[in-house]
Amino acid sequence: LSPGAKMGCFTFIKVMMILFNLAIFLGGGTLLGVGIWVSVDGQSFLDIFGTVSSSVLQVVNVSYFLIVIGAILLVIGFLGCCGAQKESKCLLMMFFSVVLIIFIAEVAAAVVALVYTGLAETLLMSVVTPLLKEKYGEDKGLTQIWNVTMWKVHCCGLNNYTDFTDSPWYNEYKTYPGPCLVRGSLPLARPHLHGCFLQGCFTQILEEIRTNAGVVGGVAAGIAALEIAAMAVSMYLYCQLDQK
């Protein structure tokens, strides 16, 4: 290519890099705002996004998760946008390094999720079940999240109703939570009489995850492709700056 064509190509890619990272920056700001919103008013989040959101909220604190992801995207967008605009090799290399670290972490997490699914399920049970016994009825946020989930999914506890035995709620009211009762009657003591209401939420959550696995996988693949493209573009600009 002639010097003019190379310069035109460089300028085009630079502008695309700026616009792409500006979009990332704005997206990060949006996620950060949503995370703050969820931390302030989690019930509105549950009302809008429904059962899936409540299932996720059982496992992770969505507000903190969104705040962290939003902050990371803000940093990435800032580095990429400013690095391209100012033609700064330092910022471009920082952008490349951050995206590469995130990409490696995502690949490692995907491998672990595929290979150690059973271990992840065991760890989830070992963490959530004691949490219910210790906090349900005492922690208002956790209690509200579980109540919404159990009513909507028609399940009780993570494993079954015994997860709430000796919980602050049970010790105070001497009964199990409302979703674990049939029309406000006796606790679910006989599984053959009460069907799905005795069913723990764990299997329901797994079913929801499996149902949406294709969508999640497609989104993950798209994100990975964008990350690879972003790294390639940033390295191209970095190398072109050497020639300039």
mmCIF file of C-alpha atoms in Angstrom:
data_model
loop_
_atom_site.group_PDB
_atom_site.id
_atom_site.type_symbol
_atom_site.label_atom_id
_atom_site.label_comp_id
_atom_site.label_asym_id
_atom_site.label_seq_id
_atom_site.Cartn_x
_atom_site.Cartn_y
_atom_site.Cartn_z
ATOM 1 C CA LEU A 1 0.000 0.000 0.000
ATOM 2 C CA SER A 2 1.064 3.567 -0.662
ATOM 3 C CA PRO A 3 1.899 5.823 2.314
ATOM 4 C CA GLY A 4 -1.391 7.684 1.762
ATOM 5 C CA ALA A 5 -3.405 4.460 1.765
ATOM 6 C CA LYS A 6 -1.631 3.257 4.896
ATOM 7 C CA MET A 7 -2.349 6.573 6.586
ATOM 8 C CA GLY A 8 -5.997 6.393 5.568
ATOM 9 C CA CYS A 9 -6.264 2.837 6.895
ATOM 10 C CA PHE A 10 -4.603 3.886 10.141
ATOM 11 C CA THR A 11 -7.005 6.815 10.549
ATOM 12 C CA PHE A 12 -10.048 4.651 9.835
ATOM 13 C CA ILE A 13 -9.019 1.987 12.351
ATOM 14 C CA LYS A 14 -8.185 4.695 14.886
ATOM 15 C CA VAL A 15 -11.665 6.211 14.548
ATOM 16 C CA MET A 16 -13.283 2.763 14.839
ATOM 17 C CA MET A 17 -11.195 2.082 17.923
ATOM 18 C CA ILE A 18 -12.358 5.343 19.496
ATOM 19 C CA LEU A 19 -16.030 4.697 18.708
ATOM 20 C CA PHE A 20 -15.868 1.070 19.864
ATOM 21 C CA ASN A 21 -14.285 1.965 23.183
ATOM 22 C CA LEU A 22 -16.630 4.902 23.628
ATOM 23 C CA ALA A 23 -19.481 2.396 23.393
ATOM 24 C CA ILE A 24 -17.713 0.181 25.956
ATOM 25 C CA PHE A 25 -17.236 3.185 28.236
ATOM 26 C CA LEU A 26 -20.924 4.105 28.007
ATOM 27 C CA GLY A 27 -21.931 0.470 28.534
ATOM 28 C CA GLY A 28 -19.730 0.291 31.615
ATOM 29 C CA GLY A 29 -21.319 3.459 32.954
ATOM 30 C CA THR A 30 -24.767 1.939 32.373
ATOM 31 C CA LEU A 31 -23.868 -1.276 34.218
ATOM 32 C CA LEU A 32 -22.372 0.743 37.035
ATOM 33 C CA GLY A 33 -25.593 2.729 37.293
ATOM 34 C CA VAL A 34 -27.716 -0.450 37.261
ATOM 35 C CA GLY A 35 -25.500 -1.968 39.944
ATOM 36 C CA ILE A 36 -25.995 1.058 42.168
ATOM 37 C CA TRP A 37 -29.747 0.915 41.465
ATOM 38 C CA VAL A 38 -29.925 -2.776 42.448
ATOM 39 C CA SER A 39 -27.993 -2.103 45.659
ATOM 40 C CA VAL A 40 -30.427 0.698 46.569
ATOM 41 C CA ASP A 41 -33.710 -0.830 45.332
ATOM 42 C CA GLY A 42 -33.349 -4.571 44.703
ATOM 43 C CA GLN A 43 -37.105 -5.204 44.705
ATOM 44 C CA SER A 44 -37.616 -3.106 41.562
ATOM 45 C CA PHE A 45 -34.926 -5.170 39.846
ATOM 46 C CA LEU A 46 -36.740 -8.379 40.808
ATOM 47 C CA ASP A 47 -40.088 -6.992 39.625
ATOM 48 C CA ILE A 48 -38.697 -6.085 36.199
ATOM 49 C CA PHE A 49 -36.439 -9.060 35.469
ATOM 50 C CA GLY A 50 -38.419 -11.754 37.282
ATOM 51 C CA THR A 51 -37.465 -15.293 38.200
ATOM 52 C CA VAL A 52 -34.090 -15.471 36.473
ATOM 53 C CA SER A 53 -32.848 -12.411 38.327
ATOM 54 C CA SER A 54 -34.019 -13.756 41.671
ATOM 55 C CA SER A 55 -32.283 -17.078 40.974
ATOM 56 C CA VAL A 56 -29.053 -15.278 40.180
ATOM 57 C CA LEU A 57 -29.391 -13.079 43.255
ATOM 58 C CA GLN A 58 -29.353 -16.207 45.423
ATOM 59 C CA VAL A 59 -25.861 -17.083 44.267
ATOM 60 C CA VAL A 60 -24.161 -13.729 43.777
ATOM 61 C CA ASN A 61 -24.742 -10.215 44.945
ATOM 62 C CA VAL A 62 -25.798 -8.769 41.602
ATOM 63 C CA SER A 63 -25.303 -5.172 42.693
ATOM 64 C CA TYR A 64 -21.624 -5.708 43.517
ATOM 65 C CA PHE A 65 -21.162 -7.877 40.430
ATOM 66 C CA LEU A 66 -22.568 -5.191 38.119
ATOM 67 C CA ILE A 67 -20.592 -2.452 39.856
ATOM 68 C CA VAL A 68 -17.327 -4.390 39.404
ATOM 69 C CA ILE A 69 -18.059 -5.255 35.751
ATOM 70 C CA GLY A 70 -19.146 -1.678 35.048
ATOM 71 C CA ALA A 71 -15.974 -0.281 36.618
ATOM 72 C CA ILE A 72 -13.802 -2.669 34.573
ATOM 73 C CA LEU A 73 -15.572 -1.664 31.345
ATOM 74 C CA LEU A 74 -15.145 1.998 32.226
ATOM 75 C CA VAL A 75 -11.394 1.479 32.640
ATOM 76 C CA ILE A 76 -11.122 -0.523 29.397
ATOM 77 C CA GLY A 77 -13.159 2.028 27.458
ATOM 78 C CA PHE A 78 -11.113 4.904 28.845
ATOM 79 C CA LEU A 79 -7.764 3.263 28.042
ATOM 80 C CA GLY A 80 -8.803 2.277 24.518
ATOM 81 C CA CYS A 81 -10.483 5.557 23.653
ATOM 82 C CA CYS A 82 -7.750 7.807 25.054
ATOM 83 C CA GLY A 83 -4.983 5.555 23.792
ATOM 84 C CA ALA A 84 -6.297 5.770 20.216
ATOM 85 C CA GLN A 85 -7.194 9.472 20.398
ATOM 86 C CA LYS A 86 -3.863 10.568 21.890
ATOM 87 C CA GLU A 87 -1.921 7.884 19.970
ATOM 88 C CA SER A 88 -0.337 6.822 23.240
ATOM 89 C CA LYS A 89 1.649 3.599 23.076
ATOM 90 C CA CYS A 90 1.533 3.296 26.864
ATOM 91 C CA LEU A 91 -2.273 3.478 27.028
ATOM 92 C CA LEU A 92 -2.662 1.131 24.058
ATOM 93 C CA MET A 93 -0.394 -1.439 25.688
ATOM 94 C CA MET A 94 -2.295 -1.109 28.968
ATOM 95 C CA PHE A 95 -5.550 -1.613 27.065
ATOM 96 C CA PHE A 96 -4.152 -4.708 25.342
ATOM 97 C CA SER A 97 -2.865 -6.127 28.649
ATOM 98 C CA VAL A 98 -6.150 -5.611 30.519
ATOM 99 C CA VAL A 99 -8.235 -7.175 27.743
ATOM 100 C CA LEU A 100 -5.787 -10.094 27.474
ATOM 101 C CA ILE A 101 -5.978 -10.757 31.222
ATOM 102 C CA ILE A 102 -9.786 -10.689 31.096
ATOM 103 C CA PHE A 103 -9.816 -12.997 28.053
ATOM 104 C CA ILE A 104 -7.524 -15.533 29.774
ATOM 105 C CA ALA A 105 -9.652 -15.377 32.941
ATOM 106 C CA GLU A 106 -12.819 -16.013 30.902
ATOM 107 C CA VAL A 107 -11.286 -19.011 29.138
ATOM 108 C CA ALA A 108 -10.056 -20.417 32.451
ATOM 109 C CA ALA A 109 -13.498 -19.920 34.038
ATOM 110 C CA ALA A 110 -15.183 -21.662 31.084
ATOM 111 C CA VAL A 111 -12.814 -24.633 31.339
ATOM 112 C CA VAL A 112 -13.349 -24.910 35.095
ATOM 113 C CA ALA A 113 -17.133 -24.667 34.635
ATOM 114 C CA LEU A 114 -17.094 -27.498 32.098
ATOM 115 C CA VAL A 115 -14.658 -29.784 33.904
ATOM 116 C CA TYR A 116 -15.674 -29.188 37.498
ATOM 117 C CA THR A 117 -19.451 -28.746 37.226
ATOM 118 C CA GLY A 118 -20.084 -31.318 39.962
ATOM 119 C CA LEU A 119 -17.583 -29.627 42.260
ATOM 120 C CA ALA A 120 -19.203 -26.252 41.642
ATOM 121 C CA GLU A 121 -22.608 -27.690 42.570
ATOM 122 C CA THR A 122 -21.189 -29.178 45.774
ATOM 123 C CA LEU A 123 -19.545 -25.881 46.720
ATOM 124 C CA LEU A 124 -22.790 -24.019 46.021
ATOM 125 C CA MET A 125 -24.720 -26.295 48.350
ATOM 126 C CA SER A 126 -22.055 -26.099 51.040
ATOM 127 C CA VAL A 127 -22.224 -22.298 50.960
ATOM 128 C CA VAL A 128 -25.920 -21.524 50.429
ATOM 129 C CA THR A 129 -27.467 -24.091 52.788
ATOM 130 C CA PRO A 130 -25.598 -22.858 55.896
ATOM 131 C CA LEU A 131 -26.380 -19.297 54.808
ATOM 132 C CA LEU A 132 -30.117 -20.053 54.870
ATOM 133 C CA LYS A 133 -29.895 -21.592 58.323
ATOM 134 C CA GLU A 134 -27.966 -18.606 59.642
ATOM 135 C CA LYS A 135 -29.574 -15.643 57.867
ATOM 136 C CA TYR A 136 -33.097 -16.465 56.645
ATOM 137 C CA GLY A 137 -35.519 -14.358 58.660
ATOM 138 C CA GLU A 138 -32.707 -12.168 59.978
ATOM 139 C CA ASP A 139 -31.254 -10.709 56.770
ATOM 140 C CA LYS A 140 -34.160 -8.851 55.127
ATOM 141 C CA GLY A 141 -32.564 -8.722 51.673
ATOM 142 C CA LEU A 142 -31.760 -12.432 51.549
ATOM 143 C CA THR A 143 -35.172 -13.324 52.986
ATOM 144 C CA GLN A 144 -36.986 -11.214 50.378
ATOM 145 C CA ILE A 145 -34.968 -12.662 47.484
ATOM 146 C CA TRP A 146 -35.661 -16.236 48.561
ATOM 147 C CA ASN A 147 -39.355 -15.570 49.152
ATOM 148 C CA VAL A 148 -39.801 -14.111 45.657
ATOM 149 C CA THR A 149 -37.919 -17.009 44.082
ATOM 150 C CA MET A 150 -39.780 -19.716 45.971
ATOM 151 C CA TRP A 151 -43.206 -18.259 45.188
ATOM 152 C CA LYS A 152 -42.454 -17.824 41.490
ATOM 153 C CA VAL A 153 -40.581 -21.087 40.900
ATOM 154 C CA HIS A 154 -42.748 -23.159 43.278
ATOM 155 C CA CYS A 155 -39.817 -24.547 45.222
ATOM 156 C CA CYS A 156 -38.648 -24.562 48.823
ATOM 157 C CA GLY A 157 -35.103 -23.955 50.016
ATOM 158 C CA LEU A 158 -32.027 -24.977 48.080
ATOM 159 C CA ASN A 159 -32.444 -28.720 48.753
ATOM 160 C CA ASN A 160 -35.873 -28.837 50.445
ATOM 161 C CA TYR A 161 -37.795 -27.335 53.366
ATOM 162 C CA THR A 162 -35.312 -28.722 55.947
ATOM 163 C CA ASP A 163 -32.836 -26.021 54.853
ATOM 164 C CA PHE A 164 -34.872 -23.641 57.024
ATOM 165 C CA THR A 165 -34.861 -25.829 60.134
ATOM 166 C CA ASP A 166 -33.202 -23.942 63.022
ATOM 167 C CA SER A 167 -33.042 -20.760 60.936
ATOM 168 C CA PRO A 168 -33.850 -17.424 62.667
ATOM 169 C CA TRP A 169 -37.272 -17.538 60.951
ATOM 170 C CA TYR A 170 -38.068 -21.033 62.194
ATOM 171 C CA ASN A 171 -36.803 -20.302 65.703
ATOM 172 C CA GLU A 172 -39.021 -17.217 65.914
ATOM 173 C CA TYR A 173 -42.231 -18.445 64.264
ATOM 174 C CA LYS A 174 -41.876 -22.224 64.778
ATOM 175 C CA THR A 175 -42.946 -22.857 61.191
ATOM 176 C CA TYR A 176 -41.474 -22.882 57.702
ATOM 177 C CA PRO A 177 -41.644 -19.976 55.211
ATOM 178 C CA GLY A 178 -44.917 -19.290 53.391
ATOM 179 C CA PRO A 179 -43.807 -20.757 50.034
ATOM 180 C CA CYS A 180 -43.086 -24.043 51.830
ATOM 181 C CA LEU A 181 -46.671 -24.328 53.033
ATOM 182 C CA VAL A 182 -49.692 -25.505 51.075
ATOM 183 C CA ARG A 183 -52.384 -22.817 51.266
ATOM 184 C CA GLY A 184 -51.038 -21.733 54.628
ATOM 185 C CA SER A 185 -51.512 -25.167 56.187
ATOM 186 C CA LEU A 186 -48.957 -27.542 57.705
ATOM 187 C CA PRO A 187 -45.260 -27.653 56.778
ATOM 188 C CA LEU A 188 -44.186 -29.903 53.956
ATOM 189 C CA ALA A 189 -43.428 -32.950 56.035
ATOM 190 C CA ARG A 190 -44.763 -35.561 53.595
ATOM 191 C CA PRO A 191 -43.275 -35.181 50.100
ATOM 192 C CA HIS A 192 -45.722 -37.592 48.425
ATOM 193 C CA LEU A 193 -48.618 -35.293 49.344
ATOM 194 C CA HIS A 194 -47.159 -31.982 48.295
ATOM 195 C CA GLY A 195 -45.248 -32.598 45.041
ATOM 196 C CA CYS A 196 -43.323 -29.668 43.576
ATOM 197 C CA PHE A 197 -43.710 -27.491 46.657
ATOM 198 C CA LEU A 198 -41.254 -29.785 48.402
ATOM 199 C CA GLN A 199 -38.828 -29.570 45.527
ATOM 200 C CA GLY A 200 -35.694 -27.570 46.287
ATOM 201 C CA CYS A 201 -34.791 -24.580 44.149
ATOM 202 C CA PHE A 202 -31.382 -25.972 43.203
ATOM 203 C CA THR A 203 -32.694 -28.246 40.456
ATOM 204 C CA GLN A 204 -34.905 -25.413 39.182
ATOM 205 C CA ILE A 205 -31.959 -23.027 38.988
ATOM 206 C CA LEU A 206 -29.880 -25.605 37.115
ATOM 207 C CA GLU A 207 -32.758 -26.169 34.695
ATOM 208 C CA GLU A 208 -33.015 -22.440 33.996
ATOM 209 C CA ILE A 209 -29.265 -22.257 33.404
ATOM 210 C CA ARG A 210 -29.360 -25.255 31.038
ATOM 211 C CA THR A 211 -32.359 -23.813 29.199
ATOM 212 C CA ASN A 212 -30.473 -20.584 28.542
ATOM 213 C CA ALA A 213 -27.075 -22.245 28.023
ATOM 214 C CA GLY A 214 -27.195 -21.753 24.237
ATOM 215 C CA VAL A 215 -27.905 -18.041 24.554
ATOM 216 C CA VAL A 216 -25.215 -17.631 27.226
ATOM 217 C CA GLY A 217 -22.719 -19.555 25.102
ATOM 218 C CA GLY A 218 -23.481 -17.433 22.051
ATOM 219 C CA VAL A 219 -23.082 -14.220 24.000
ATOM 220 C CA ALA A 220 -19.816 -15.483 25.510
ATOM 221 C CA ALA A 221 -18.484 -16.403 22.056
ATOM 222 C CA GLY A 222 -19.451 -12.971 20.738
ATOM 223 C CA ILE A 223 -17.708 -11.245 23.635
ATOM 224 C CA ALA A 224 -14.586 -13.368 23.099
ATOM 225 C CA ALA A 225 -14.545 -12.450 19.389
ATOM 226 C CA LEU A 226 -14.844 -8.752 20.245
ATOM 227 C CA GLU A 227 -12.012 -9.048 22.754
ATOM 228 C CA ILE A 228 -9.748 -10.722 20.189
ATOM 229 C CA ALA A 229 -10.612 -8.041 17.620
ATOM 230 C CA ALA A 230 -9.964 -5.279 20.175
ATOM 231 C CA MET A 231 -6.559 -6.739 21.038
ATOM 232 C CA ALA A 232 -5.653 -7.090 17.351
ATOM 233 C CA VAL A 233 -6.663 -3.493 16.584
ATOM 234 C CA SER A 234 -4.832 -2.076 19.599
ATOM 235 C CA MET A 235 -1.677 -3.970 18.661
ATOM 236 C CA TYR A 236 -1.987 -2.773 15.037
ATOM 237 C CA LEU A 237 -2.188 0.845 16.193
ATOM 238 C CA TYR A 238 0.708 0.269 18.582
ATOM 239 C CA CYS A 239 2.903 -1.100 15.796
ATOM 240 C CA GLN A 240 1.901 1.659 13.379
ATOM 241 C CA LEU A 241 2.901 4.291 15.936
ATOM 242 C CA ASP A 242 6.404 2.806 15.885
ATOM 243 C CA GLN A 243 6.571 3.325 12.138
ATOM 244 C CA LYS A 244 5.275 6.879 12.430
#
